[in-house]
Amino acid sequence: MVGCALMEGGVYRLSMHDRTSGRRLKHVELGPGQDWLHAMAVDRAGERLAVGFRNLRKEQGRLKARGSVVIFHLPTGRQMRSFPVSTPVRDLIFKDAAVYFTTEAQYIRRGNGGLKPRPGTAQVCELSVSRGIGHCVADHADTVSSVLALPDGQLATGSWDRTVRVRRSLSDTKSVVLRTRGHVNALAADLGHVLAVATSHEVPHRNRKVVLREQRNEHRRTRSAGDTVELWDFKMGVRMSSGQPH
């Protein structure tokens, strides 16, 4: 069985299909369409689904961006628990018995109209489905865009601050820092020691121009000259090569 997240009738749904015939078997309602679904992950047993959201809520007359992690029982489609997060959730994974999720930074508007990340607001957190959100670290200086469990059991996190951090656990005060040439958007690893890091020259903020393009259905992102894939030996902390995707 394979699945994909769809927007249908103003609601996010996980649509599950037979791998051979493509026939739709069932769907799970994930959340309202006014929220932005940023990430999904399924545990190894195929029983629990974790979904990370960016939630827009009106607070004191102003729209505020918050986040949430919602856990579903996949065989029945039942929502098990929902955990509110102070900033939007950007990525998440299951690792062992826990969910690890990353968040966007909060931003301060500069005098020139640009945005500056507020220190200590971009986090990586560990979540237990039974006990809730536990230990969090905030050692990235900007939005933590991606999280990945490496084959040797370590945890890698990538950020728009142009770094990847590799550590044994969130409680480990020491981490290997890989300094990339661009803002990190995604991570992937092989079964050995090679880490692929997708980066971009520009920070992918959702600005007014992006929103207007989306409203005109012109939101497909084209590759820019600054889009690069860097290959790293994460055990040695050495960049092996880099190049633009075709």
Coordinates of N, CA and C in Angstrom, one line a residue:
M1 N 0.8 -1.2 0.0 CA 0.0 0.0 0.0 C 0.9 1.2 0.0
V2 N 0.5 2.3 -0.8 CA 1.2 3.5 -0.8 C 0.2 4.6 -0.5
G3 N 0.8 5.8 -0.1 CA -0.1 6.9 0.3 C 0.5 8.2 -0.1
C4 N -0.4 9.2 -0.2 CA 0.0 10.6 -0.5 C -1.0 11.5 0.1
A5 N -0.5 12.7 0.5 CA -1.4 13.7 1.1 C -2.0 14.6 0.0
L6 N -3.3 14.8 0.1 CA -4.0 15.6 -0.9 C -4.9 16.6 -0.2
M7 N -5.2 17.7 -0.9 CA -6.2 18.7 -0.5 C -7.4 18.4 -1.2
E8 N -8.5 18.0 -0.5 CA -9.8 17.7 -1.1 C -10.9 18.3 -0.3
G9 N -11.7 19.2 -1.0 CA -12.8 19.8 -0.3 C -12.4 20.7 0.8
G10 N -11.2 21.3 0.8 CA -10.8 22.2 1.8 C -10.2 21.4 3.0
V11 N -9.9 20.1 2.9 CA -9.4 19.3 4.0 C -8.2 18.5 3.5
Y12 N -7.1 18.5 4.3 CA -6.0 17.6 4.0 C -6.4 16.1 4.3
R13 N -6.1 15.2 3.3 CA -6.4 13.8 3.5 C -5.2 13.0 3.1
L14 N -4.9 11.9 3.8 CA -4.0 11.0 3.4 C -4.7 9.9 2.6
S15 N -4.4 9.8 1.3 CA -5.1 8.9 0.4 C -4.2 7.7 0.3
M16 N -4.7 6.5 0.6 CA -3.9 5.2 0.5 C -4.5 4.4 -0.6
H17 N -3.5 3.8 -1.4 CA -3.9 3.1 -2.7 C -3.2 1.7 -2.7
D18 N -3.8 0.8 -3.4 CA -3.1 -0.5 -3.7 C -1.9 -0.3 -4.6
R19 N -0.8 -0.8 -4.2 CA 0.5 -0.6 -4.9 C 0.4 -1.1 -6.4
T20 N -0.3 -2.2 -6.6 CA -0.3 -2.9 -7.9 C -1.4 -2.2 -8.8
S21 N -2.6 -2.1 -8.4 CA -3.7 -1.6 -9.2 C -3.9 -0.1 -9.2
G22 N -3.4 0.5 -8.1 CA -3.6 1.9 -8.0 C -4.9 2.3 -7.4
R23 N -5.7 1.3 -7.1 CA -7.1 1.5 -6.6 C -7.0 2.1 -5.2
R24 N -7.9 3.2 -5.0 CA -7.9 3.8 -3.7 C -8.6 2.9 -2.7
L25 N -7.9 2.7 -1.5 CA -8.4 1.8 -0.5 C -9.1 2.5 0.6
K26 N -8.5 3.6 1.1 CA -9.1 4.3 2.2 C -8.4 5.7 2.2
H27 N -9.0 6.6 3.1 CA -8.3 7.9 3.3 C -8.5 8.2 4.8
V28 N -7.5 9.1 5.2 CA -7.5 9.6 6.6 C -7.6 11.1 6.6
E29 N -8.5 11.7 7.2 CA -8.6 13.2 7.3 C -7.6 13.7 8.3
L30 N -6.7 14.6 7.8 CA -5.6 15.0 8.6 C -5.8 16.4 9.3
G31 N -6.5 17.3 8.6 CA -6.6 18.6 9.2 C -7.2 19.6 8.2
P32 N -7.6 20.8 8.6 CA -8.3 21.8 7.8 C -7.3 22.4 6.8
G33 N -7.8 22.8 5.6 CA -7.0 23.3 4.6 C -6.4 24.7 4.8
Q34 N -6.9 25.4 5.8 CA -6.3 26.7 6.1 C -4.9 26.6 6.8
D35 N -4.6 25.4 7.3 CA -3.3 25.1 7.9 C -2.4 24.6 6.8
W36 N -1.1 24.7 7.0 CA -0.2 24.2 6.0 C 0.5 22.9 6.5
L37 N 0.3 21.8 5.8 CA 0.9 20.6 6.1 C 2.3 20.5 5.6
H38 N 3.3 20.5 6.6 CA 4.7 20.6 6.2 C 5.4 19.2 6.1
A39 N 5.0 18.3 6.9 CA 5.7 17.0 7.0 C 4.8 15.9 7.5
M40 N 5.2 14.6 7.1 CA 4.5 13.4 7.6 C 5.6 12.4 7.8
A41 N 5.3 11.4 8.7 CA 6.2 10.3 8.9 C 5.4 9.1 9.5
V42 N 5.8 7.9 9.1 CA 5.1 6.7 9.6 C 6.2 5.9 10.4
D43 N 5.7 5.3 11.5 CA 6.7 4.5 12.3 C 6.9 3.2 11.6
R44 N 8.0 2.4 12.1 CA 8.4 1.2 11.4 C 7.3 0.2 11.4
A45 N 6.4 0.1 12.4 CA 5.4 -0.9 12.5 C 4.2 -0.5 11.5
G46 N 4.2 0.7 11.0 CA 3.1 1.1 10.1 C 1.8 1.4 10.8
E47 N 1.9 1.7 12.1 CA 0.7 1.8 12.9 C 0.5 3.3 13.3
R48 N 1.5 4.1 13.4 CA 1.3 5.5 13.8 C 1.8 6.4 12.7
L49 N 1.0 7.5 12.5 CA 1.4 8.5 11.5 C 1.5 9.8 12.3
A50 N 2.6 10.5 12.1 CA 2.9 11.8 12.7 C 2.8 12.9 11.6
V51 N 2.1 14.0 11.8 CA 1.9 15.0 10.8 C 2.3 16.4 11.5
G52 N 3.1 17.2 10.8 CA 3.5 18.5 11.3 C 2.9 19.6 10.5
F53 N 2.3 20.6 11.3 CA 1.5 21.6 10.7 C 2.1 23.0 11.0
R54 N 1.8 23.9 10.1 CA 1.9 25.4 10.4 C 0.5 25.9 10.5
N55 N 0.1 26.3 11.7 CA -1.2 26.8 11.9 C -1.3 28.3 12.0
L56 N -2.2 28.9 11.3 CA -2.4 30.3 11.4 C -3.7 30.6 12.2
R57 N -3.5 31.4 13.3 CA -4.5 31.6 14.2 C -4.6 33.1 14.5
K58 N -5.8 33.7 14.7 CA -6.0 35.1 15.0 C -5.9 35.2 16.6
E59 N -4.9 36.0 17.0 CA -4.7 36.3 18.4 C -4.6 37.8 18.6
Q60 N -5.5 38.3 19.4 CA -5.6 39.8 19.7 C -5.7 40.6 18.4
G61 N -6.5 40.1 17.5 CA -6.7 40.8 16.2 C -5.7 40.6 15.2
R62 N -4.6 39.8 15.4 CA -3.6 39.6 14.4 C -3.4 38.2 14.2
L63 N -3.0 37.8 12.9 CA -2.7 36.5 12.6 C -1.3 36.1 13.1
K64 N -1.3 34.9 13.8 CA 0.0 34.4 14.4 C 0.2 33.0 13.8
A65 N 1.5 32.7 13.5 CA 1.9 31.4 13.0 C 2.3 30.6 14.1
R66 N 1.6 29.5 14.4 CA 1.9 28.5 15.4 C 2.2 27.2 14.7
G67 N 2.3 26.1 15.5 CA 2.5 24.8 14.9 C 1.8 23.7 15.7
S68 N 1.8 22.5 15.2 CA 1.3 21.4 15.9 C 1.8 20.1 15.3
V69 N 1.9 19.1 16.2 CA 2.2 17.7 15.8 C 1.0 16.9 16.1
V70 N 0.4 16.2 15.1 CA -0.8 15.4 15.4 C -0.4 13.9 15.1
I71 N -0.8 13.0 16.0 CA -0.5 11.6 15.9 C -1.8 10.9 15.6
F72 N -1.7 10.0 14.5 CA -2.9 9.2 14.1 C -2.6 7.7 14.2
H73 N -3.6 6.9 14.5 CA -3.5 5.5 14.5 C -3.9 5.1 13.0
L74 N -2.9 4.7 12.3 CA -3.0 4.6 10.8 C -4.0 3.5 10.4
P75 N -4.0 2.3 11.0 CA -5.0 1.3 10.6 C -6.5 1.8 10.7
T76 N -6.8 2.6 11.7 CA -8.2 3.0 11.9 C -8.4 4.4 11.4
G77 N -7.4 5.2 11.2 CA -7.5 6.6 10.9 C -7.9 7.5 12.1
R78 N -7.9 6.9 13.3 CA -8.3 7.7 14.5 C -7.1 8.6 14.9
Q79 N -7.5 9.9 15.3 CA -6.5 10.8 15.8 C -6.2 10.4 17.3
M80 N -5.0 10.1 17.6 CA -4.6 9.7 19.0 C -4.4 10.9 19.9
R81 N -3.5 11.8 19.4 CA -3.1 13.0 20.3 C -2.7 14.1 19.4
S82 N -2.8 15.4 19.9 CA -2.4 16.6 19.2 C -1.6 17.4 20.2
F83 N -0.4 17.9 19.7 CA 0.5 18.6 20.6 C 0.7 20.0 20.0
P84 N 0.3 21.1 20.7 CA 0.6 22.4 20.2 C 2.0 22.8 20.3
V85 N 2.6 23.6 19.4 CA 4.0 24.0 19.3 C 3.9 25.5 19.1
S86 N 4.8 26.3 19.8 CA 4.8 27.7 19.8 C 5.2 28.3 18.4
T87 N 5.9 27.6 17.6 CA 6.3 28.0 16.3 C 6.0 26.9 15.3
P88 N 5.8 27.3 14.0 CA 5.4 26.2 13.0 C 6.4 25.1 12.9
V89 N 5.8 23.9 12.8 CA 6.6 22.7 12.6 C 7.1 22.6 11.1
R90 N 8.4 22.3 11.0 CA 8.9 22.3 9.6 C 9.2 20.8 9.1
D91 N 9.7 19.9 9.9 CA 10.0 18.6 9.5 C 9.9 17.6 10.7
L92 N 9.7 16.3 10.5 CA 9.6 15.4 11.6 C 9.9 14.0 11.1
I93 N 10.4 13.2 12.0 CA 10.7 11.7 11.8 C 10.3 10.9 13.0
F94 N 10.1 9.6 12.8 CA 10.1 8.7 13.9 C 11.5 8.1 14.0
K95 N 12.0 8.0 15.3 CA 13.3 7.4 15.5 C 13.2 6.7 16.8
D96 N 13.4 5.4 16.8 CA 13.2 4.5 17.9 C 11.7 4.6 18.3
A97 N 11.4 5.0 19.6 CA 10.0 5.1 20.0 C 9.5 6.5 20.0
A98 N 10.3 7.5 19.6 CA 10.0 8.9 19.7 C 9.8 9.6 18.3
V99 N 9.2 10.7 18.4 CA 9.1 11.6 17.2 C 10.1 12.8 17.4
Y100 N 10.9 13.1 16.5 CA 11.7 14.2 16.5 C 11.2 15.2 15.5
F101 N 11.0 16.5 15.9 CA 10.5 17.5 15.0 C 11.3 18.8 15.1
T102 N 11.3 19.5 14.0 CA 12.0 20.8 13.9 C 11.0 21.9 13.7
T103 N 11.4 23.1 14.0 CA 10.5 24.3 13.9 C 11.1 25.4 13.1
E104 N 10.2 26.3 12.7 CA 10.7 27.6 12.1 C 11.2 28.5 13.2
A105 N 12.0 29.5 12.8 CA 12.3 30.5 13.8 C 11.2 31.6 13.8
Q106 N 11.2 32.3 14.8 CA 10.4 33.6 14.8 C 11.3 34.7 14.3
Y107 N 10.6 35.6 13.5 CA 11.4 36.6 12.8 C 11.1 38.0 13.3
I108 N 12.1 38.8 13.3 CA 12.0 40.3 13.6 C 12.2 41.0 12.3
R109 N 11.4 42.0 12.1 CA 11.5 42.8 10.8 C 12.6 43.8 11.0
R110 N 13.5 43.9 10.1 CA 14.6 44.8 10.1 C 14.1 46.2 9.6
G111 N 14.9 47.2 9.8 CA 14.6 48.5 9.3 C 14.5 48.6 7.8
N112 N 15.3 47.8 7.1 CA 15.2 47.8 5.6 C 14.1 46.9 5.1
G113 N 13.3 46.4 5.9 CA 12.2 45.5 5.5 C 12.5 44.0 5.5
G114 N 13.7 43.7 5.7 CA 14.1 42.3 5.7 C 13.7 41.6 7.0
L115 N 14.0 40.3 7.1 CA 13.6 39.5 8.3 C 14.9 39.0 9.0
K116 N 14.9 39.1 10.3 CA 16.0 38.6 11.1 C 15.5 37.5 12.1
P117 N 16.1 36.3 12.1 CA 15.6 35.3 13.1 C 15.8 35.7 14.5
R118 N 14.8 35.5 15.3 CA 15.0 35.8 16.8 C 15.8 34.6 17.4
P119 N 16.8 35.0 18.1 CA 17.7 33.9 18.7 C 16.9 33.0 19.6
G120 N 17.2 31.7 19.5 CA 16.6 30.7 20.4 C 15.2 30.2 20.1
T121 N 14.7 30.6 18.9 CA 13.3 30.2 18.6 C 13.3 29.1 17.6
A122 N 14.3 28.8 16.9 CA 14.4 27.6 16.0 C 14.8 26.4 16.8
Q123 N 14.0 25.4 16.9 CA 14.3 24.3 17.8 C 14.2 22.9 17.1
V124 N 14.9 22.0 17.8 CA 14.7 20.5 17.5 C 14.2 19.9 18.8
C125 N 13.1 19.2 18.7 CA 12.5 18.6 19.9 C 12.2 17.1 19.8
E126 N 12.2 16.5 21.0 CA 11.9 15.1 21.1 C 10.5 15.0 21.7
L127 N 9.6 14.1 21.1 CA 8.2 14.0 21.5 C 7.9 12.5 21.8
S128 N 7.3 12.3 23.0 CA 6.8 10.9 23.3 C 5.3 11.0 23.1
V129 N 4.8 10.0 22.4 CA 3.3 10.0 22.2 C 2.6 9.9 23.5
S130 N 3.1 9.2 24.5 CA 2.4 9.1 25.8 C 2.7 10.2 26.7
R131 N 3.9 10.8 26.7 CA 4.3 11.8 27.7 C 4.3 13.2 27.1
G132 N 4.3 13.4 25.8 CA 4.3 14.8 25.3 C 5.7 15.2 24.9
I133 N 5.8 16.5 24.7 CA 7.1 17.1 24.2 C 8.1 17.2 25.4
G134 N 9.3 16.6 25.1 CA 10.3 16.6 26.1 C 11.4 17.5 25.8
H135 N 12.6 17.0 25.7 CA 13.8 17.8 25.5 C 13.9 18.5 24.2
C136 N 14.2 19.8 24.2 CA 14.4 20.6 23.0 C 15.8 21.3 23.0
V137 N 16.4 21.5 21.9 CA 17.6 22.3 21.8 C 17.4 23.4 20.7
A138 N 18.1 24.5 20.9 CA 18.0 25.6 20.0 C 19.4 26.1 19.6
D139 N 20.2 25.2 19.1 CA 21.6 25.6 18.7 C 21.7 26.0 17.3
H140 N 20.6 25.9 16.5 CA 20.7 26.5 15.1 C 20.2 28.0 15.2
A141 N 20.8 28.8 14.3 CA 20.5 30.2 14.4 C 19.3 30.7 13.5
D142 N 18.8 29.7 12.7 CA 17.7 30.0 11.8 C 16.8 28.8 11.7
T143 N 15.7 28.9 11.0 CA 14.7 27.8 10.8 C 15.4 26.5 10.6
V144 N 15.0 25.4 11.3 CA 15.6 24.1 11.1 C 14.7 23.4 10.1
S145 N 15.2 23.3 8.9 CA 14.3 22.8 7.8 C 14.2 21.3 7.7
S146 N 15.1 20.6 8.3 CA 15.1 19.1 8.0 C 15.7 18.4 9.2
V147 N 15.3 17.1 9.4 CA 15.8 16.2 10.4 C 15.9 14.8 9.8
L148 N 16.9 14.1 10.1 CA 17.2 12.8 9.5 C 17.9 11.9 10.5
A149 N 17.4 10.6 10.5 CA 18.1 9.6 11.3 C 19.1 8.9 10.4
L150 N 20.4 9.0 10.8 CA 21.4 8.4 10.0 C 21.6 6.9 10.3
P151 N 22.2 6.2 9.4 CA 22.3 4.7 9.5 C 23.0 4.3 10.8
D152 N 24.0 5.1 11.3 CA 24.7 4.7 12.5 C 24.0 5.1 13.8
G153 N 22.7 5.6 13.7 CA 21.9 5.9 14.8 C 22.0 7.4 15.2
Q154 N 22.9 8.2 14.6 CA 23.0 9.6 14.9 C 21.8 10.3 14.3
L155 N 21.7 11.6 14.8 CA 20.6 12.5 14.3 C 21.2 13.6 13.6
A156 N 20.8 13.9 12.4 CA 21.3 15.1 11.6 C 20.1 16.1 11.4
T157 N 20.5 17.4 11.6 CA 19.5 18.4 11.4 C 20.1 19.5 10.5
G158 N 19.3 20.0 9.6 CA 19.8 21.0 8.6 C 19.0 22.3 8.8
S159 N 19.7 23.4 8.6 CA 19.1 24.7 8.9 C 19.3 25.8 7.8
W160 N 18.5 26.8 7.8 CA 18.7 27.9 6.9 C 19.9 28.8 7.4
D161 N 20.5 28.4 8.5 CA 21.7 29.1 8.9 C 23.0 28.6 8.3
R162 N 22.8 27.7 7.2 CA 23.9 27.2 6.4 C 24.7 26.2 7.2
T163 N 24.1 25.4 8.1 CA 24.8 24.4 8.8 C 24.0 23.1 8.9
V164 N 24.7 22.0 9.0 CA 24.1 20.7 9.4 C 24.8 20.2 10.7
R165 N 24.0 19.8 11.7 CA 24.5 19.4 12.9 C 24.3 17.9 13.1
V166 N 25.3 17.1 13.4 CA 25.2 15.7 13.6 C 25.5 15.3 15.0
R167 N 24.6 14.6 15.7 CA 24.8 14.3 17.2 C 24.2 13.0 17.5
R168 N 24.7 12.4 18.6 CA 24.2 11.2 19.1 C 22.7 11.3 19.6
S169 N 22.4 12.3 20.3 CA 21.1 12.6 20.8 C 21.0 14.0 21.1
L170 N 19.7 14.5 21.4 CA 19.5 15.9 21.7 C 20.2 16.3 23.0
S171 N 20.4 15.3 23.9 CA 21.0 15.7 25.2 C 22.5 15.7 25.1
D172 N 23.1 15.3 23.9 CA 24.5 15.4 23.7 C 24.9 16.8 23.4
T173 N 25.7 17.4 24.3 CA 26.2 18.8 24.2 C 27.2 19.0 23.0
K174 N 27.8 17.9 22.5 CA 28.7 18.0 21.4 C 28.1 17.6 20.1
S175 N 28.3 18.3 19.1 CA 27.7 18.0 17.8 C 28.8 18.3 16.7
V176 N 28.8 17.5 15.7 CA 29.7 17.8 14.5 C 28.9 18.8 13.7
V177 N 29.6 19.9 13.3 CA 28.9 21.0 12.5 C 29.5 21.0 11.1
L178 N 28.7 20.8 10.1 CA 29.0 20.8 8.7 C 28.6 22.2 8.2
R179 N 29.5 23.0 7.7 CA 29.2 24.3 7.2 C 29.0 24.3 5.7
T180 N 27.7 24.5 5.3 CA 27.4 24.3 3.9 C 27.5 25.7 3.2
R181 N 27.4 25.6 1.8 CA 27.6 26.9 1.0 C 26.2 27.6 0.8
G182 N 25.1 26.9 1.2 CA 23.8 27.5 1.0 C 22.9 27.2 2.2
H183 N 21.7 27.7 2.1 CA 20.7 27.5 3.1 C 20.2 26.0 2.9
V184 N 20.2 25.2 4.0 CA 19.8 23.8 3.9 C 18.3 23.7 3.8
N185 N 17.9 22.9 2.8 CA 16.4 22.6 2.6 C 16.0 21.2 2.9
A186 N 17.0 20.2 2.6 CA 16.6 18.8 2.7 C 17.9 18.0 2.9
L187 N 17.7 16.8 3.6 CA 18.8 15.9 3.9 C 18.4 14.5 3.4
A188 N 19.4 13.7 3.0 CA 19.2 12.3 2.7 C 20.6 11.6 2.8
A189 N 20.5 10.3 3.2 CA 21.8 9.6 3.4 C 21.7 8.2 2.8
D190 N 22.9 7.7 2.4 CA 22.9 6.3 1.9 C 23.1 5.4 3.1
L191 N 23.4 4.1 2.9 CA 23.5 3.2 4.0 C 24.9 3.2 4.6
G192 N 25.8 4.0 4.1 CA 27.1 4.1 4.6 C 27.4 5.4 5.3
H193 N 28.2 6.2 4.7 CA 28.6 7.5 5.5 C 28.4 8.7 4.6
V194 N 27.7 8.6 3.5 CA 27.5 9.8 2.7 C 26.2 10.5 3.0
L195 N 26.2 11.8 3.2 CA 25.1 12.6 3.5 C 24.9 13.6 2.3
A196 N 23.7 13.6 1.7 CA 23.4 14.5 0.6 C 22.6 15.7 1.2
V197 N 23.0 16.9 0.9 CA 22.4 18.1 1.5 C 22.0 19.0 0.3
A198 N 20.7 19.3 0.3 CA 20.1 20.2 -0.8 C 20.1 21.6 -0.2
T199 N 20.7 22.5 -0.9 CA 20.8 23.9 -0.4 C 20.4 24.9 -1.5
S200 N 20.1 26.1 -1.1 CA 19.7 27.1 -2.0 C 20.4 28.4 -1.6
H201 N 20.6 29.3 -2.6 CA 21.3 30.5 -2.3 C 20.4 31.5 -1.6
E202 N 19.1 31.4 -1.9 CA 18.1 32.3 -1.3 C 17.4 31.6 -0.2
V203 N 17.1 32.3 0.9 CA 16.2 31.7 2.0 C 14.8 31.6 1.4
P204 N 14.2 30.4 1.5 CA 12.9 30.2 0.9 C 11.7 30.7 1.8
H205 N 11.8 32.0 2.2 CA 10.7 32.5 3.0 C 9.4 32.7 2.1
R206 N 8.3 32.5 2.7 CA 7.0 32.8 2.0 C 6.8 34.3 2.1
N207 N 7.2 35.0 1.0 CA 6.9 36.5 1.0 C 5.7 36.8 0.2
R208 N 5.4 38.1 0.1 CA 4.1 38.4 -0.6 C 4.2 38.0 -2.1
K209 N 5.3 38.1 -2.7 CA 5.4 37.7 -4.1 C 5.0 36.2 -4.3
V210 N 5.5 35.4 -3.3 CA 5.2 33.9 -3.4 C 3.7 33.7 -3.2
V211 N 3.1 34.4 -2.2 CA 1.7 34.2 -2.0 C 0.9 34.6 -3.2
L212 N 1.2 35.7 -3.9 CA 0.5 36.2 -5.1 C 0.6 35.1 -6.2
R213 N 1.8 34.5 -6.3 CA 2.0 33.5 -7.4 C 1.1 32.3 -7.1
E214 N 1.0 31.9 -5.8 CA 0.2 30.8 -5.4 C -1.3 31.1 -5.8
Q215 N -1.7 32.3 -5.5 CA -3.1 32.7 -5.8 C -3.4 32.6 -7.3
R216 N -2.4 32.9 -8.1 CA -2.5 32.8 -9.6 C -2.2 31.4 -10.1
N217 N -2.0 30.4 -9.2 CA -1.6 29.1 -9.6 C -0.3 29.0 -10.3
E218 N 0.6 29.9 -10.0 CA 1.9 29.9 -10.6 C 3.0 29.7 -9.6
H219 N 2.7 28.8 -8.6 CA 3.6 28.6 -7.5 C 4.7 27.5 -7.7
R220 N 4.7 26.9 -8.9 CA 5.8 25.9 -9.1 C 7.1 26.5 -9.0
R221 N 8.0 26.0 -8.2 CA 9.3 26.7 -8.0 C 10.3 26.2 -9.0
T222 N 10.9 27.1 -9.7 CA 11.9 26.8 -10.7 C 13.3 26.8 -10.1
R223 N 14.2 26.0 -10.7 CA 15.5 25.9 -10.1 C 16.3 27.2 -10.4
S224 N 17.0 27.7 -9.4 CA 17.8 28.9 -9.6 C 19.3 28.5 -9.6
A225 N 20.1 29.5 -10.0 CA 21.5 29.2 -10.1 C 22.1 28.9 -8.8
G226 N 21.5 29.2 -7.7 CA 22.1 28.9 -6.4 C 21.7 27.5 -5.8
D227 N 20.8 26.8 -6.5 CA 20.4 25.5 -6.0 C 21.5 24.4 -6.2
T228 N 21.9 23.8 -5.1 CA 23.1 22.9 -5.1 C 22.8 21.7 -4.2
V229 N 23.4 20.6 -4.6 CA 23.4 19.4 -3.8 C 24.9 19.1 -3.4
E230 N 25.1 19.1 -2.1 CA 26.4 18.9 -1.5 C 26.5 17.5 -0.9
L231 N 27.6 16.8 -1.2 CA 27.8 15.4 -0.7 C 28.9 15.5 0.4
W232 N 28.5 15.0 1.6 CA 29.4 15.1 2.7 C 29.7 13.7 3.3
D233 N 30.9 13.5 3.8 CA 31.2 12.3 4.6 C 30.9 12.8 6.0
F234 N 29.7 12.3 6.6 CA 29.3 12.9 7.9 C 30.1 12.3 9.0
K235 N 30.8 11.2 8.8 CA 31.6 10.6 9.9 C 33.0 11.4 10.0
M236 N 33.5 11.8 8.9 CA 34.7 12.6 8.8 C 34.5 14.1 8.9
G237 N 33.3 14.5 8.6 CA 33.0 16.0 8.6 C 33.6 16.7 7.4
V238 N 33.7 16.0 6.3 CA 34.4 16.5 5.1 C 33.4 16.6 3.9
R239 N 33.4 17.7 3.2 CA 32.7 17.9 2.0 C 33.3 17.1 0.9
M240 N 32.6 16.2 0.2 CA 33.2 15.4 -0.8 C 33.0 16.0 -2.2
S241 N 31.9 16.6 -2.5 CA 31.6 17.2 -3.8 C 30.3 18.1 -3.7
S242 N 30.1 18.9 -4.7 CA 28.9 19.7 -4.8 C 28.6 20.0 -6.2
G243 N 27.3 20.1 -6.6 CA 27.0 20.5 -7.9 C 25.5 20.8 -8.0
Q244 N 25.1 21.3 -9.2 CA 23.7 21.7 -9.4 C 22.9 20.5 -9.9
P245 N 21.7 20.3 -9.4 CA 20.8 19.3 -9.9 C 20.5 19.5 -11.4
H246 N 20.2 18.4 -12.2 CA 19.9 18.6 -13.6 C 18.3 18.7 -13.7

